[in-house]
XYZ file of C-alpha atoms in Angstrom:
697
model
C -41.771 63.889 -63.975
C -42.488 65.755 -60.905
C -40.124 65.784 -57.842
C -42.102 63.179 -55.948
C -41.915 60.668 -58.604
C -38.060 61.313 -59.130
C -37.493 60.747 -55.270
C -39.448 57.433 -55.208
C -37.736 56.141 -58.445
C -34.562 56.862 -56.622
C -35.603 54.820 -53.484
C -36.810 51.952 -55.266
C -33.603 51.633 -57.176
C -31.513 51.905 -54.164
C -33.679 49.435 -52.357
C -33.425 46.973 -55.474
C -29.823 47.391 -55.351
C -29.448 46.637 -51.643
C -31.863 43.373 -52.178
C -29.684 42.155 -55.117
C -26.617 42.539 -53.093
C -28.064 40.679 -50.256
C -29.144 38.032 -52.419
C -25.602 37.762 -53.921
C -24.070 37.497 -50.420
C -26.393 34.837 -49.482
C -25.742 32.849 -52.764
C -22.022 32.955 -52.099
C -22.401 31.731 -48.538
C -24.353 28.927 -49.966
C -21.718 28.084 -52.448
C -18.944 28.251 -49.869
C -20.850 26.125 -47.344
C -22.352 23.421 -49.416
C -20.240 23.458 -53.132
C -16.575 24.424 -51.840
C -17.422 23.579 -48.293
C -15.370 20.209 -48.004
C -12.381 21.647 -49.799
C -12.187 24.558 -47.728
C -12.666 22.513 -44.453
C -10.115 20.030 -45.453
C -7.580 23.092 -46.169
C -8.469 24.595 -42.906
C -7.748 21.412 -41.069
C -4.464 20.804 -42.763
C -3.326 24.221 -41.681
C -4.339 23.744 -38.189
C -1.536 22.552 -35.950
C -0.626 22.598 -32.293
C 1.962 21.430 -29.551
C 0.498 18.742 -27.087
C 2.021 17.187 -23.976
C 3.626 13.679 -24.138
C 3.326 11.898 -20.900
C 6.696 10.978 -19.304
C 7.163 7.664 -17.717
C 6.197 8.056 -13.878
C 8.866 6.963 -11.274
C 8.603 3.504 -9.414
C 7.591 3.278 -5.835
C 9.622 0.632 -4.061
C 9.506 -1.176 -0.779
C 12.174 -1.032 1.827
C 13.612 -4.178 0.562
C 13.693 -3.230 -3.309
C 10.370 -4.791 -4.273
C 8.033 -2.800 -6.743
C 5.112 -1.430 -5.028
C 3.827 0.506 -7.973
C 5.152 1.083 -11.397
C 4.220 2.144 -15.174
C 4.007 -0.134 -17.965
C 3.663 1.124 -21.641
C 0.304 0.714 -23.474
C -0.213 1.646 -27.038
C -2.983 2.984 -29.402
C -2.313 1.319 -32.635
C -3.107 3.432 -35.834
C -2.197 2.875 -39.491
C -1.240 5.112 -42.376
C -2.814 4.088 -45.277
C -0.630 5.800 -47.745
C 2.587 4.644 -46.219
C 5.519 4.125 -48.646
C 5.494 0.340 -48.501
C 1.793 0.180 -49.600
C 1.761 3.275 -51.827
C 0.425 1.573 -54.983
C -2.877 -0.370 -54.949
C -1.087 -3.387 -55.939
C 1.046 -3.436 -52.946
C -1.954 -2.871 -50.603
C -4.517 -5.010 -52.148
C -2.127 -7.955 -52.240
C -1.532 -7.983 -48.509
C -4.330 -6.397 -46.935
C -6.290 -9.817 -46.567
C -3.191 -11.515 -44.932
C -3.037 -8.587 -42.601
C -6.682 -8.734 -41.683
C -6.537 -12.374 -40.926
C -3.524 -11.872 -38.557
C -5.298 -9.039 -36.737
C -8.465 -11.018 -36.543
C -6.878 -14.204 -35.068
C -4.818 -12.072 -32.491
C -7.473 -9.697 -31.243
C -10.370 -12.225 -31.619
C -12.728 -9.258 -31.573
C -13.774 -9.098 -35.446
C -13.775 -11.539 -38.176
C -11.035 -11.587 -40.984
C -13.542 -10.298 -43.468
C -14.661 -7.560 -41.056
C -11.184 -6.195 -40.884
C -10.433 -6.487 -44.438
C -13.517 -4.509 -45.209
C -12.522 -1.625 -42.493
C -8.920 -1.395 -43.891
C -10.072 -1.282 -47.440
C -12.389 1.624 -46.523
C -9.761 3.512 -44.598
C -7.593 3.076 -47.897
C -10.403 4.458 -50.138
C -10.775 7.440 -47.589
C -6.906 7.802 -47.888
C -6.907 7.796 -44.033
C -3.362 8.267 -42.827
C -4.163 7.861 -39.405
C -6.719 4.995 -38.802
C -7.197 3.546 -35.483
C -6.876 -0.216 -35.317
C -6.886 -1.030 -31.772
C -6.400 0.781 -28.135
C -4.658 -0.439 -25.090
C -2.287 -3.034 -26.657
C 0.600 -4.269 -24.307
C 4.242 -3.908 -25.127
C 4.674 -7.887 -25.804
C 1.594 -7.741 -28.044
C 3.049 -4.909 -30.131
C 6.268 -6.715 -30.751
C 4.227 -9.558 -32.224
C 2.242 -7.204 -34.283
C 5.104 -5.595 -35.678
C 5.877 -9.059 -37.579
C 2.395 -8.915 -39.360
C 2.088 -8.660 -43.043
C 2.703 -5.027 -43.887
C 3.731 -3.918 -40.524
C 6.921 -5.970 -40.971
C 8.152 -3.735 -44.126
C 9.482 -1.445 -41.400
C 8.704 1.484 -39.061
C 7.980 4.012 -41.678
C 7.319 1.742 -44.701
C 4.686 -0.595 -42.982
C 2.468 2.447 -41.843
C 2.082 1.156 -38.255
C 1.948 4.029 -35.670
C 2.037 3.172 -32.096
C 1.366 5.767 -29.733
C 2.470 5.024 -26.245
C 0.738 5.489 -23.182
C 1.748 4.743 -19.409
C -0.418 2.528 -17.374
C -0.023 2.523 -13.612
C 0.020 -0.862 -11.895
C 0.320 -2.157 -8.508
C 2.523 -5.545 -8.787
C 1.311 -6.723 -5.259
C -2.293 -5.644 -6.205
C -3.973 -4.444 -2.925
C -0.762 -4.559 -0.696
C -0.403 -1.122 0.981
C -2.772 0.337 -1.691
C -3.991 3.306 0.416
C -0.241 4.204 1.602
C 0.685 3.887 -2.203
C -2.166 5.919 -3.233
C -3.153 7.302 -6.608
C -3.731 10.906 -8.402
C -6.497 12.069 -10.345
C -5.160 15.387 -12.088
C -8.566 16.127 -13.474
C -10.208 16.375 -10.038
C -7.114 17.518 -8.262
C -7.209 14.324 -6.050
C -3.841 13.266 -4.479
C -3.852 10.208 -2.172
C -0.827 8.652 -0.322
C 2.805 8.636 -1.626
C 1.419 9.094 -5.234
C -0.025 12.216 -4.737
C 2.440 13.509 -1.874
C 5.414 12.912 -4.216
C 3.788 13.639 -7.748
C 6.143 16.689 -8.313
C 9.043 13.866 -8.320
C 7.267 10.892 -9.715
C 5.536 12.436 -12.579
C 8.691 13.747 -14.315
C 8.511 16.374 -17.250
C 6.304 16.052 -20.207
C 7.631 16.185 -23.578
C 6.178 18.105 -26.635
C 4.883 16.779 -30.006
C 3.467 18.952 -32.891
C 0.077 17.609 -34.194
C -1.957 18.340 -37.105
C -5.944 18.431 -37.268
C -7.076 16.285 -39.974
C -10.736 15.286 -41.058
C -12.979 14.239 -38.121
C -11.280 16.571 -35.718
C -8.595 13.942 -35.051
C -5.025 15.357 -34.088
C -2.382 13.431 -36.030
C 1.412 13.755 -35.212
C 3.339 15.619 -37.895
C 6.499 13.509 -37.159
C 6.904 10.111 -35.801
C 9.277 11.390 -33.053
C 8.615 13.957 -30.461
C 10.040 17.334 -30.677
C 10.835 17.708 -27.023
C 11.332 14.365 -25.474
C 9.893 13.777 -22.030
C 12.011 13.154 -18.747
C 11.177 10.150 -16.929
C 9.935 10.625 -13.290
C 12.026 9.712 -10.084
C 11.792 6.753 -8.051
C 10.640 6.693 -4.399
C 12.001 4.220 -1.835
C 9.464 3.716 0.970
C 9.880 2.372 4.385
C 7.168 -0.322 3.759
C 8.384 -4.052 4.188
C 6.249 -6.207 1.784
C 6.642 -9.302 4.033
C 5.466 -7.270 7.084
C 2.940 -5.689 5.142
C 1.395 -8.969 3.716
C 1.443 -10.316 7.384
C -0.539 -7.102 8.741
C -3.177 -7.394 6.129
C -3.574 -11.175 6.633
C -3.884 -10.800 10.366
C -6.077 -7.659 10.304
C -8.574 -9.151 7.796
C -8.802 -12.475 9.637
C -9.661 -10.591 12.829
C -12.152 -8.264 11.245
C -14.016 -11.096 9.709
C -13.948 -13.234 12.944
C -15.142 -10.274 14.966
C -17.788 -8.904 12.580
C -16.429 -5.487 12.517
C -17.030 -2.427 10.299
C -13.175 -1.511 9.852
C -9.834 -1.671 11.281
C -6.237 -0.732 10.975
C -2.880 -1.963 11.784
C 0.489 -0.035 11.991
C 3.944 -1.330 12.623
C 6.930 1.115 13.101
C 10.382 0.750 13.729
C 11.207 2.336 17.319
C 14.493 4.099 16.624
C 13.886 5.437 13.244
C 10.207 6.008 13.096
C 10.126 4.018 9.699
C 6.622 2.620 8.962
C 7.130 -1.170 8.130
C 3.381 -1.745 7.515
C 0.020 0.014 7.487
C -3.209 -1.799 6.834
C -6.671 -0.517 6.514
C -9.654 -2.626 5.798
C -13.438 -1.543 5.655
C -16.358 -3.731 5.167
C -17.886 -3.435 1.628
C -21.374 -3.833 0.604
C -20.868 -7.276 -0.406
C -19.431 -8.138 3.056
C -15.772 -8.334 2.047
C -13.100 -6.328 3.464
C -11.068 -3.765 1.108
C -8.615 -0.832 1.609
C -10.904 2.246 0.813
C -9.984 4.725 3.489
C -6.635 5.247 5.381
C -7.942 5.025 9.047
C -4.329 4.753 10.415
C -3.665 8.398 9.520
C -6.901 10.050 8.903
C -9.321 8.784 11.535
C -9.482 11.017 14.463
C -11.456 9.621 17.401
C -11.732 9.194 21.115
C -8.881 6.553 21.933
C -10.246 5.377 25.068
C -7.967 3.509 27.550
C -4.963 3.513 25.258
C -4.704 7.176 26.223
C -4.131 6.396 29.803
C -0.515 6.003 29.067
C -0.407 9.862 28.547
C -2.431 10.512 31.708
C -0.159 8.355 34.011
C 2.820 10.029 32.134
C 1.802 13.460 33.415
C 0.900 12.289 36.964
C 4.167 10.339 37.423
C 6.562 12.963 35.753
C 4.853 15.876 37.813
C 5.376 13.865 41.097
C 1.528 13.505 41.874
C 1.930 9.823 42.487
C 4.378 6.895 42.200
C 3.847 3.276 41.056
C 3.278 2.201 44.547
C 0.733 4.820 45.445
C -2.544 3.478 46.938
C -5.635 3.966 45.003
C -8.981 3.062 46.277
C -11.445 2.051 43.491
C -14.277 0.757 45.954
C -16.873 -0.965 44.161
C -15.782 -0.037 40.684
C -17.766 3.364 40.447
C -16.834 7.077 40.846
C -19.363 9.735 40.888
C -18.217 13.142 39.520
C -20.120 16.077 38.221
C -23.343 13.959 38.161
C -21.678 11.297 35.836
C -20.806 7.912 37.179
C -17.621 6.589 35.970
C -17.435 2.769 35.941
C -14.894 -0.062 35.941
C -15.560 -3.533 34.323
C -14.871 -5.158 37.850
C -14.632 -3.981 41.441
C -10.773 -3.999 42.020
C -10.823 -2.321 45.450
C -7.622 -1.093 46.785
C -4.889 -1.180 44.301
C -1.471 0.588 43.605
C -1.047 2.828 40.719
C 1.078 0.099 38.822
C -1.863 -2.425 39.505
C -4.566 0.034 38.263
C -2.778 0.557 35.147
C -2.336 -3.122 34.324
C -5.910 -3.921 35.072
C -7.008 -0.501 33.109
C -9.029 0.904 36.002
C -11.217 3.959 34.564
C -11.830 4.880 38.271
C -8.222 5.011 39.303
C -6.929 7.307 36.664
C -9.804 9.628 36.755
C -9.603 9.957 40.654
C -5.941 10.349 40.232
C -6.242 13.260 37.641
C -9.462 14.720 39.186
C -7.704 14.871 42.710
C -4.481 16.525 41.505
C -5.660 18.527 38.653
C -9.286 19.707 39.440
C -8.241 23.106 40.828
C -5.755 23.757 38.012
C -6.968 21.581 35.059
C -4.792 23.723 32.461
C -1.520 22.285 34.354
C -2.839 18.806 32.961
C -3.672 19.883 29.555
C -0.477 22.064 29.060
C 1.614 18.719 29.872
C -0.393 17.041 27.243
C 0.471 19.879 24.779
C 3.903 19.644 25.871
C 3.719 15.990 24.631
C 2.710 17.376 21.069
C -0.449 15.518 21.350
C -2.397 18.380 19.974
C -0.291 18.728 17.154
C -0.214 16.920 13.669
C 2.624 14.871 12.871
C 3.498 16.379 9.532
C 3.540 13.102 7.727
C 4.910 12.766 4.276
C 1.592 11.772 2.826
C -1.653 13.762 2.729
C -4.670 13.366 4.747
C -3.578 13.402 8.370
C -6.437 14.016 10.724
C -6.275 16.590 13.180
C -5.812 15.907 16.788
C -7.947 17.519 19.628
C -6.860 18.098 23.142
C -9.191 20.561 24.829
C -8.146 23.203 27.327
C -10.269 25.115 29.969
C -10.434 27.850 27.326
C -12.105 25.658 24.862
C -15.898 26.404 24.320
C -16.960 22.720 24.962
C -14.982 22.463 28.215
C -16.978 21.533 31.180
C -16.546 20.268 34.773
C -16.591 16.765 33.340
C -14.023 17.381 30.673
C -10.915 16.695 32.958
C -12.007 13.443 34.373
C -13.315 12.276 31.002
C -9.909 13.127 29.268
C -7.966 11.243 32.031
C -9.222 7.761 30.316
C -9.475 8.810 26.820
C -12.714 10.610 26.082
C -13.413 14.175 25.104
C -10.386 14.255 22.932
C -9.484 12.796 19.567
C -6.412 11.225 18.109
C -5.557 9.239 14.961
C -4.022 5.714 15.512
C -0.818 7.029 14.169
C -0.499 9.998 16.415
C -1.385 7.415 19.348
C 1.326 5.099 18.093
C 3.792 7.988 18.254
C 3.427 8.298 21.974
C 4.022 4.585 22.482
C 6.911 4.605 20.354
C 8.372 7.381 22.370
C 8.166 5.553 25.436
C 9.574 2.536 23.862
C 12.489 4.799 22.590
C 13.527 5.993 25.875
C 11.690 9.038 25.755
C 12.620 10.227 22.426
C 9.587 11.101 20.310
C 10.410 10.913 16.364
C 8.020 11.307 13.593
C 6.732 8.512 11.539
C 8.680 8.076 8.197
C 7.168 6.767 5.104
C 9.654 7.646 2.439
C 13.511 6.990 2.972
C 14.870 8.306 -0.319
C 14.039 9.762 -3.773
C 16.178 8.742 -6.746
C 16.524 9.474 -10.394
C 18.472 7.328 -12.629
C 19.885 5.522 -9.965
C 21.281 8.667 -8.181
C 19.835 10.184 -4.931
C 17.963 13.223 -5.416
C 16.829 13.552 -1.478
C 17.359 11.489 1.574
C 14.883 11.830 4.528
C 16.542 10.985 7.843
C 14.665 10.455 11.130
C 12.805 13.528 12.368
C 12.912 14.288 16.128
C 9.605 15.555 17.430
C 10.886 15.937 21.082
C 14.293 14.684 22.579
C 12.653 13.579 25.728
C 9.188 13.550 26.514
C 9.636 12.707 30.215
C 12.475 11.750 32.739
C 14.377 8.590 32.302
C 12.818 7.653 35.754
C 9.301 8.162 34.534
C 9.968 6.510 31.213
C 11.248 3.460 33.158
C 8.235 3.131 35.389
C 5.755 3.489 32.265
C 7.820 0.637 30.584
C 7.708 -1.560 33.661
C 3.904 -0.879 33.703
C 3.268 -1.507 30.025
C 5.101 -4.779 30.575
C 3.113 -5.523 33.705
C 0.000 -5.506 31.591
C 1.176 -8.609 29.573
C 2.256 -10.268 32.713
C -0.285 -9.564 35.383
C -2.967 -7.421 33.760
C -5.493 -7.188 30.836
C -3.061 -8.338 28.166
C -1.610 -11.671 30.029
C -3.433 -13.996 27.654
C -1.454 -12.177 24.839
C 1.858 -12.838 26.071
C 4.416 -14.970 24.262
C 6.722 -16.809 26.807
C 9.397 -16.841 24.007
C 10.031 -13.124 24.228
C 8.742 -10.204 26.263
C 6.170 -7.821 24.946
C 4.828 -4.533 26.383
C 1.466 -2.660 25.645
C -1.977 -1.299 26.694
C -5.319 -2.543 25.852
C -8.237 -0.182 24.855
C -11.794 -0.069 24.653
C -13.646 3.153 23.902
C -17.629 3.606 23.521
C -17.965 5.083 20.217
C -20.509 8.100 20.054
C -23.217 8.036 17.396
C -24.508 11.501 15.867
C -27.926 10.642 16.413
C -27.936 8.261 19.400
C -24.886 9.672 21.255
C -23.270 6.822 23.455
C -26.496 4.850 23.827
C -25.929 2.870 20.627
C -23.430 0.288 22.368
C -20.784 0.760 19.561
C -17.276 0.144 20.558
C -13.805 0.794 19.238
C -11.380 -1.886 20.562
C -7.543 -1.269 20.413
C -4.071 -2.500 21.395
C -0.935 -0.369 21.337
C 2.498 -1.582 22.536
C 6.096 -2.736 21.357
C 8.472 -5.659 21.373
C 10.830 -7.099 22.441
C 10.016 -5.349 25.617
C 13.807 -5.506 26.917
C 15.231 -4.032 23.785
C 12.379 -2.507 21.747
C 12.530 -2.570 17.939
C 9.046 -2.362 16.779
C 5.928 -0.495 18.018
C 2.560 -1.373 16.785
C -1.187 -0.254 17.177
C -4.185 -2.258 16.172
C -7.555 -0.640 16.161
C -10.993 -2.389 15.321
C -14.197 -0.244 15.197
C -17.699 -1.657 15.939
C -17.140 -5.361 16.339
C -20.266 -7.322 17.059
C -18.644 -10.466 18.333
C -17.075 -8.974 21.594
C -15.604 -5.540 22.207
C -12.830 -5.760 24.743
C -9.400 -4.460 23.240
C -7.582 -7.649 24.791
C -9.929 -10.229 22.980
C -10.467 -8.120 19.624
C -7.474 -5.938 18.946
C -5.095 -8.036 21.167
C -5.034 -11.224 18.882
C -3.851 -9.191 15.827
C -1.039 -7.728 18.024
C -0.039 -11.127 19.320
C -0.070 -12.552 15.772
C 1.823 -9.817 14.267
C 4.598 -9.750 17.071
C 5.051 -13.583 16.653
C 5.485 -13.462 13.066
C 7.616 -10.551 12.843
C 9.946 -11.780 15.734
C 10.199 -15.198 14.143
C 11.162 -13.578 10.798
C 13.827 -11.032 12.139
C 16.817 -13.037 12.513
C 18.415 -10.099 14.238
C 16.014 -10.546 17.194
C 17.198 -13.944 18.012
C 20.353 -14.101 20.086
C 20.603 -17.887 19.849
C 20.932 -17.454 15.978
C 23.573 -14.879 16.390
C 25.400 -17.329 18.871
C 25.292 -19.859 15.974
C 27.188 -17.311 13.943
C 30.733 -17.046 15.417
C 33.647 -19.337 14.382
C 34.424 -21.920 16.852
C 31.114 -22.964 18.158
C 31.255 -26.469 19.581
C 27.535 -26.698 20.415
C 25.957 -29.614 18.599
C 23.727 -29.047 15.691
C 21.346 -31.451 13.833
C 22.782 -33.490 10.822
C 21.355 -32.762 7.540
C 20.358 -34.709 4.531
C 19.376 -33.462 1.109
C 21.116 -31.340 -1.455
C 24.557 -30.277 -0.571
C 24.295 -27.293 -3.019
C 21.148 -26.038 -1.858
C 22.128 -26.441 1.843
C 25.560 -24.411 1.118
C 23.561 -21.434 -0.453
C 21.329 -21.416 2.642
C 24.047 -21.347 5.026
C 26.012 -18.659 3.152
C 22.990 -16.627 2.868
C 22.144 -16.823 6.698
C 26.155 -16.551 7.469
C 26.402 -19.559 9.544
C 30.192 -20.359 10.300
C 30.902 -23.444 12.542
C 33.780 -25.564 13.250
C 31.739 -28.257 14.770
C 32.333 -31.810 13.138
C 30.683 -34.911 13.857
C 32.309 -38.405 14.699
C 29.210 -40.245 13.926
C 29.806 -43.038 11.706
C 27.420 -42.429 8.797
C 27.908 -43.737 5.301
C 28.764 -41.173 2.503
C 29.192 -38.572 5.515
C 30.232 -35.090 4.488
C 30.412 -31.723 6.152
C 28.811 -28.840 5.328
C 30.403 -25.737 7.243
C 31.404 -28.290 9.660
C 27.788 -29.785 9.962
C 27.464 -33.715 9.441
C 25.722 -33.877 6.047
C 24.634 -36.619 3.643
C 24.418 -35.468 0.147
C 21.737 -37.698 -1.661
C 22.001 -38.208 -5.381
C 18.688 -38.366 -7.221
C 18.498 -40.690 -10.305
C 15.287 -41.895 -12.040
C 14.273 -45.552 -11.392
C 16.619 -45.679 -8.168
C 14.961 -45.321 -4.752
C 16.474 -42.562 -2.669
C 17.192 -42.688 0.859
C 14.937 -40.329 2.599
C 15.053 -41.479 5.984
C 15.983 -38.134 8.316
C 14.666 -35.765 5.745
C 11.903 -33.361 6.392
C 8.615 -33.860 4.278
C 9.485 -31.365 1.460
C 12.958 -32.740 0.919
C 11.609 -36.256 0.750
C 8.779 -35.450 -1.612
C 11.203 -33.740 -3.986
C 13.612 -36.806 -3.878
C 11.063 -39.546 -4.392
C 9.035 -37.580 -7.004
C 11.942 -36.462 -8.883
C 12.973 -40.303 -8.861
C 9.845 -41.161 -10.390
C 7.838 -42.418 -7.489
C 4.385 -41.590 -6.360
C 4.316 -40.624 -2.468
C 2.111 -41.509 0.199
C 2.504 -39.796 3.665
C 1.719 -40.620 7.335
C 2.581 -38.529 10.374
C 4.651 -35.419 10.488
C 7.994 -34.542 11.411
C 10.996 -36.247 9.820
C 10.851 -39.500 7.791
C 11.601 -42.336 10.113
C 10.704 -45.289 7.658
C 10.110 -45.807 3.908
C 8.467 -48.521 2.358
C 10.755 -49.193 -0.326
C 14.316 -49.879 0.295
C 16.871 -47.174 -0.426
C 19.189 -47.997 -3.424
C 17.172 -50.476 -5.299
C 15.890 -50.265 -8.834
C 12.023 -50.336 -8.723
C 9.894 -49.440 -11.775
C 9.213 -45.703 -11.878
C 5.521 -44.824 -11.006
C 5.510 -47.295 -7.940
C 3.864 -45.840 -4.636
C 6.287 -45.290 -1.716
C 4.822 -44.881 1.879
C 6.814 -42.729 4.362
C 6.109 -42.302 7.793
C 7.110 -39.314 9.632
C 7.672 -38.593 13.290
């Protein structure tokens, strides 16, 4: 054998050994993958564990009166351990599986009894220790399911595994929905109180050890969590449920009537800045109105004539004019920088006070342009001193940024000063505008709007939020007094006089602004109607602003936004007993003024008077049969018994219906007021089911 042959033999031998080794490796891989694969994968799964977060119960959000605005309720994913101690033997399992299947089928009504039985048997055959039965089961449902066959063997023997989740609900559905808000952690979306106070509401997650089983499912190693979660804190908001409901109803009704795109209404307590109601509605594609965007805090827009309050404040406080200063408005037009400013009517010669009450664009433009055209920075500096260029720093996210130009602004022009005088070439949100009106109502003290009063955890106060003062005095007492007189004048003699309620004094200002369209500018004839003010005017407790955008059935602030202001003011005034001096006068002991006699349930009347705190020593000498007194008020206590006609004369309709129908009679009603006659005589026994006609007057 020569050298060449020897070398080739060695090469072939080496190559052959390498090929054989490769084949052996591939064979082993094939064996591991397809022959022993299932066993190894099961072993890998059984050895794979990790800790996962256990969601804490999120804190509640309460209204000012303690009503629940948002809360979390438990929901459960139900699973079953098919090898639980109570059904460890086949005999135990198969003797009860059909009964369990029948119960599950009847309860959930989603599968037949036979289908449930087949699925449970398959899970048992596969030795599934974490079989999913149903998702999103309520707490009350779970209590019933625990009584089903097999599951009633106990927490561990029965094999039922209930994995708790927390579902966020709003008990009042859409009431203040945008203010309450929501969170989407995966998208980093934080809206309203839910988003702003997530750090408190969310609580602290717990930890649970889980093990991966076949199919990639993670099963808890222990029934109990290793580290218990800490529940979230509760938020006490300033929202009043009743006022919020009034606001939403009034706003929605007017949006429908005016065929508008959207609108908002905000009601604030003057002294504290606490927001009692904030409603926002947008017309949806189906024509209905829903809360989709918080216009009240986020919509920065040109306010129009409601901004005139700021312009008059500056001019009056700077001593440029007084309320009796004469302004010539001529035929209702004013030409400035090749632009004509117009009034809706020709007002001629008016005083400053009259110009404000009539909302003359010409008058305020002349005043500001005449006195500040040589030094416009003096005007804008005063607006900045009112903090109108600054965000309010709200407790909830999403506040729109205000815009108050200065002569150094890039977009400043010769027309900017006169335009700003009546609410154009600047931007403010409705809440920012309301804060100015609230300051005037509050004798010049500007306070920040407040949405949250307190944070509590397990009943203990974590943090309390007091009224935050932005500016102690925005103008002199003299100026504030004149502005308040002008705002009251709007309701007495000006554009808001049709909105006046003779029962109590209100103050406010109408606003109508033409909305700019990106494509068509101001030529599209789209308007924003608004009304801002406060009540009662002599001792303000509440301030309010209403803004309605792009109404199609009219557009003036008095006729579009004004009715919402009037309706809200009337309802709030009627429901706030502290605003009624007559009621307070009734409360003190020794009152001798006559009060109406009462008839009905004495126990119910006592509860009402105790709740209202009525204490009077008035006594009646009126000769009435079965007379009694409730807190000194003449009262006839009527007993109700079946088959005996009660005496309902003198009762209101609700009490009369209650008495007659609980006595077993069918009632027919004629008229309104109090019952003056009844067709069946009182005190007689009449067959139950008979008809009784009552006349009211």
